[in-house]
Tab-separated table of C-alpha atoms and ligand atoms in Angstrom:
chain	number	residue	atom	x	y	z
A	52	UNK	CA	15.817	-10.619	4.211
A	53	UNK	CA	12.757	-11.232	2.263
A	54	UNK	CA	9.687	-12.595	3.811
A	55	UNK	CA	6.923	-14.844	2.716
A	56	UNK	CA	3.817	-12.751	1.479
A	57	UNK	CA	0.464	-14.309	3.138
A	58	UNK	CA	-2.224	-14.734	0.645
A	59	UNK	CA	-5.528	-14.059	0.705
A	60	UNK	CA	-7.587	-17.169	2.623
A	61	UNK	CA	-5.139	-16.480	5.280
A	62	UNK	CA	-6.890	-15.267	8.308
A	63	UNK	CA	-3.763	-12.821	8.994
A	64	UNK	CA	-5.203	-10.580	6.617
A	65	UNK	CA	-8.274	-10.228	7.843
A	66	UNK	CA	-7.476	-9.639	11.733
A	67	UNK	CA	-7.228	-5.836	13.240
A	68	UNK	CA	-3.845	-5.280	13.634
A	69	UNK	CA	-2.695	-4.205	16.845
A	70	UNK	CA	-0.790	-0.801	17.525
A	71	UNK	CA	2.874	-0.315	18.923
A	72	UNK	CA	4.096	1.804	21.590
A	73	UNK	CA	7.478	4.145	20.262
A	74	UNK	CA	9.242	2.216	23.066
A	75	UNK	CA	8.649	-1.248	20.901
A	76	UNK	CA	9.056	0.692	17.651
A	77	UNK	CA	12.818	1.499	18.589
A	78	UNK	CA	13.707	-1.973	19.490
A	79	UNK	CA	15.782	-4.268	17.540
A	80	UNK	CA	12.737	-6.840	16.844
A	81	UNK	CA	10.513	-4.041	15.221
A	82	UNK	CA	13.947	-2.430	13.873
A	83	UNK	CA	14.651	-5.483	12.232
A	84	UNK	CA	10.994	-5.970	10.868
A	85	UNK	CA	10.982	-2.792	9.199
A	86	UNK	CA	13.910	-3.645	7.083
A	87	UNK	CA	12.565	-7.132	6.081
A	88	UNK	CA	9.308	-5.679	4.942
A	89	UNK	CA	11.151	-2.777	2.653
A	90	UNK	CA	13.432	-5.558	1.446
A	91	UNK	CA	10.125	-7.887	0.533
A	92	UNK	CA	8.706	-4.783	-0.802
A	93	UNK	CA	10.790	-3.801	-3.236
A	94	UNK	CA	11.993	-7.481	-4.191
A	95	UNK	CA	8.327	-7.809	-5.334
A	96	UNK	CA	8.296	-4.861	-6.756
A	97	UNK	CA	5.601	-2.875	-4.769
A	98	UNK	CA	4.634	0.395	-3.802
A	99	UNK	CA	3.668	-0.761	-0.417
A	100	UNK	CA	3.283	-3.191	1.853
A	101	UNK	CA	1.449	-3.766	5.311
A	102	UNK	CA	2.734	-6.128	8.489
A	103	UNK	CA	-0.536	-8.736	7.851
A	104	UNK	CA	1.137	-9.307	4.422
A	105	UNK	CA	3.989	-11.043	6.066
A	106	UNK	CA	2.058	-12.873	8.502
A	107	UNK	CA	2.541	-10.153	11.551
A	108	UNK	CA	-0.767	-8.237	13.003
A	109	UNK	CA	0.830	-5.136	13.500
A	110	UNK	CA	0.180	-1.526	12.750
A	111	UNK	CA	3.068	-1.179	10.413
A	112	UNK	CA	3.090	-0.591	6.435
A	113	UNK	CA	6.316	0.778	4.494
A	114	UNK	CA	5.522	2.584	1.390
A	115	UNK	CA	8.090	3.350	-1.137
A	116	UNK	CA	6.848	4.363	-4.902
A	117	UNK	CA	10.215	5.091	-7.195
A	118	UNK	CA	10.596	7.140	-10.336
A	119	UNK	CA	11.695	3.779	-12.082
A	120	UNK	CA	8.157	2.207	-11.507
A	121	UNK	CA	7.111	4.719	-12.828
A	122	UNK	CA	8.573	4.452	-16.350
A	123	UNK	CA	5.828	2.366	-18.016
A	124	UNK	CA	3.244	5.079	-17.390
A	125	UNK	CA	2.657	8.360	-19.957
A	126	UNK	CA	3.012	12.071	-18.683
A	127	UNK	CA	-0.606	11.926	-19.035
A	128	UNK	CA	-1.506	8.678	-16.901
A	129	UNK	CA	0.731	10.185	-14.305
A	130	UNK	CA	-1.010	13.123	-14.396
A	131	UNK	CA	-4.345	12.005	-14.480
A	132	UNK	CA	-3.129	9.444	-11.317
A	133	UNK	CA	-1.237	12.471	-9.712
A	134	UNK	CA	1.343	10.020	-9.299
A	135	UNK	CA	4.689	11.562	-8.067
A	136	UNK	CA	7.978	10.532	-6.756
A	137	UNK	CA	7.440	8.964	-2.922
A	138	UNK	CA	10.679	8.195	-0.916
A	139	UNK	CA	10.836	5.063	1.585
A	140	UNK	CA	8.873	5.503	4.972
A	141	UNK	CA	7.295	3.430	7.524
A	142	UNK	CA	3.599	4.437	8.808
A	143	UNK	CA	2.428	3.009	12.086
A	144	UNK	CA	-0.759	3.407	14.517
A	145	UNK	CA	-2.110	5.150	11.409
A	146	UNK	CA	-5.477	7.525	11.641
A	147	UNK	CA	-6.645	8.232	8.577
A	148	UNK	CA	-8.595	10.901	7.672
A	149	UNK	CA	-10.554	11.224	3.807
A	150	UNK	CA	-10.590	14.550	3.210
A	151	UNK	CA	-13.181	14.125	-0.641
A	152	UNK	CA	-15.415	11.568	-1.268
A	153	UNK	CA	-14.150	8.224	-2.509
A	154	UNK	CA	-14.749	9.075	-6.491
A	155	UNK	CA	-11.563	8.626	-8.149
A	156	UNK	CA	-11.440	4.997	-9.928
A	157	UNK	CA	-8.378	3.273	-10.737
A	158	UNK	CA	-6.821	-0.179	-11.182
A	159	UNK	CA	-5.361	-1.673	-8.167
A	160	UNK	CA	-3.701	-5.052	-7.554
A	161	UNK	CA	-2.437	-6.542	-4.085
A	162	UNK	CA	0.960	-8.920	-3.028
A	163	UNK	CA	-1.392	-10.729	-1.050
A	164	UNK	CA	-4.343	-11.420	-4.358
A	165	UNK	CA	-1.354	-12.518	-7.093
A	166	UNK	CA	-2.522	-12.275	-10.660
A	167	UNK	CA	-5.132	-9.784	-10.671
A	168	UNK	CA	-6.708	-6.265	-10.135
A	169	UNK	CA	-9.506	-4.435	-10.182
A	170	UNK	CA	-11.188	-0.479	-10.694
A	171	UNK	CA	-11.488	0.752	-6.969
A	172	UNK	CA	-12.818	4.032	-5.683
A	173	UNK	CA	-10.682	6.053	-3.191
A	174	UNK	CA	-10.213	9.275	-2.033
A	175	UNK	CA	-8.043	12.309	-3.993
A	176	UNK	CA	-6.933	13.293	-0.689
A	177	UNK	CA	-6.610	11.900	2.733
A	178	UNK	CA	-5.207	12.766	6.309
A	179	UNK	CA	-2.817	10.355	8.240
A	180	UNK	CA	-1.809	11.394	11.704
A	181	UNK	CA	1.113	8.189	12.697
A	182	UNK	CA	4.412	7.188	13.854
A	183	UNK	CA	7.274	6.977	12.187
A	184	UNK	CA	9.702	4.178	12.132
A	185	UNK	CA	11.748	6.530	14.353
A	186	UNK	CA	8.287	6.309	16.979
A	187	UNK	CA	8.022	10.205	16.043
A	188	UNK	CA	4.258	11.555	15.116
A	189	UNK	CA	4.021	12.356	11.981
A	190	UNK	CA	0.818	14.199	9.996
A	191	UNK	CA	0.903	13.432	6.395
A	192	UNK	CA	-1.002	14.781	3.756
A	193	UNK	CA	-1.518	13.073	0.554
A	194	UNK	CA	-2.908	13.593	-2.722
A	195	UNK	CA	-3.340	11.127	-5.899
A	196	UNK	CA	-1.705	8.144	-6.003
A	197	UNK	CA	0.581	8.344	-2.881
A	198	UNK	CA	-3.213	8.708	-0.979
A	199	UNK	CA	-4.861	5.881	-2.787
A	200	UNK	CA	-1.416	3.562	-1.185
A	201	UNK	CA	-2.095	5.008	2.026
A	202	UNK	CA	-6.021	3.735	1.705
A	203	UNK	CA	-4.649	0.596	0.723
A	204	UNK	CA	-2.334	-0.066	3.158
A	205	UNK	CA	-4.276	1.590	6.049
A	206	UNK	CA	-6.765	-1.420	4.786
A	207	UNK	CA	-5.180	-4.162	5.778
A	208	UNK	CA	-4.204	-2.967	8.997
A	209	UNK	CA	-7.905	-3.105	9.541
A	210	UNK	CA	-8.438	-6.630	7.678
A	211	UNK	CA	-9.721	-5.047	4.456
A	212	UNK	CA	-8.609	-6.191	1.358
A	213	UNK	CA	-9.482	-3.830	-1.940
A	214	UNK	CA	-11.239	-6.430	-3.141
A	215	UNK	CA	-14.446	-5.674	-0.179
A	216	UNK	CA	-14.535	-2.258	-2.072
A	217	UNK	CA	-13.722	-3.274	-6.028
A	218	UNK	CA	-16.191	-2.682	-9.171
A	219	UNK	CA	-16.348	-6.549	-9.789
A	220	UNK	CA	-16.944	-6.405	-13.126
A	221	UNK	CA	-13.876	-4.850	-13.391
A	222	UNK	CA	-12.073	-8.400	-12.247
A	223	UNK	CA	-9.106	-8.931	-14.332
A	224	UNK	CA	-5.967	-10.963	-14.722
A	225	UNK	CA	-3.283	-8.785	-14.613
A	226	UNK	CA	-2.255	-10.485	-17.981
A	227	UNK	CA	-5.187	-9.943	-19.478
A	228	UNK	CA	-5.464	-6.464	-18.432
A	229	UNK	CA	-2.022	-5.643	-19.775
A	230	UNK	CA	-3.253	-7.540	-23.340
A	231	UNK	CA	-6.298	-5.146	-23.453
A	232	UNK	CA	-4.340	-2.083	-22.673
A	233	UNK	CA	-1.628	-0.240	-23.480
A	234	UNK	CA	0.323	0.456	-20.174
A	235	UNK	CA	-1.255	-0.563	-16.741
A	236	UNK	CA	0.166	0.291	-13.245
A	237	UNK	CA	-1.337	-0.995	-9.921
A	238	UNK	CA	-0.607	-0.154	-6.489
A	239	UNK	CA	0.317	-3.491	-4.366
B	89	ZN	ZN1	-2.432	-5.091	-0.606
């Protein structure tokens, strides 16, 4: 099923989410929620998406970036991104952990902010201690491109959006950004 995607004005998005027990993450409800949001996800296409986004304050993103997305993008701007290959998963009650400083500038863009992106600054390399959608702890590490999804996703759980943390002279239409360059990508 795909869901509505709350857009930004909607105070959803900017409410801490609250966390789940592994009890309510086995149960049919959350079950069921978890497959909506991967279906919404990859209808859009995006390379994540958090529980706000579809209206439910819960500490639950999926994440899901496929080699097909990647297509558009040179051996060198996948390099440079560190952008790799990330197979469908479900993060929840999240901890995250930045393991460098926030220096590594990129475009990003957001379901919930249609039309445009902007340069933001995240971490090469974070920490997430979670559960899974199986209510298992999980410790993740991440580098590149799967960590910047994590610090955007992890975001919204908190009711940040990337655009509290964007260069804003960077502002752009994702049209317009695509006109003035030759291949753009942008986590969602
Ligand atoms: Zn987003």
């Amino acid at each position: 099923m795909i869901l509505k995607v709350c857009e930004v004005g909607n105070p959803v998005l900017r409410k801490a989410a609250r966390s789940l027990s592994a009890e309510e993450i086995r149960s049919k409800d959350i079950q069921d929620l978890i497959g909506y949001m991967r279906d919404t996800m990859r209808d859009a296409p995006a390379v994540g998406l958090a529980a706000p986004q579809i209206g439910e304050s819960l500490q639950i993103t999926v994440i899901e970036d496929k080699t097909e997305y990647q297509k558009g993008l040179t051996a060198e701007q996948l390099s440079e991104r560190q952008r790799m290959p990330v197979d469908f998963h479900a993060i929840i009650n999240p901890q995250i952990d930045l393991l460098t400083p926030p220096d590594v500038s990129f475009y990003e863009g957001c379901l919930s902010i249609p039309r445009l992106m902007a340069m933001v600054a995240r971490s090469r390399s974070v920490r997430v201690t979670c559960l899974d959608e199986h209510g298992e702890q999980r410790v993740i590490e991440a580098a590149g491109w799967y960590a910047r999804i994590l610090q955007h996703e992890i975001d919204h759980l908190h009711g940040r959006l990337y655009t509290d943390i964007m260069q804003p002279e960077t502002l752009t239409t994702i049209d317009n950004h695509q006109r003035n360059n030759s291949a753009s990508i942008s986590a969602r």
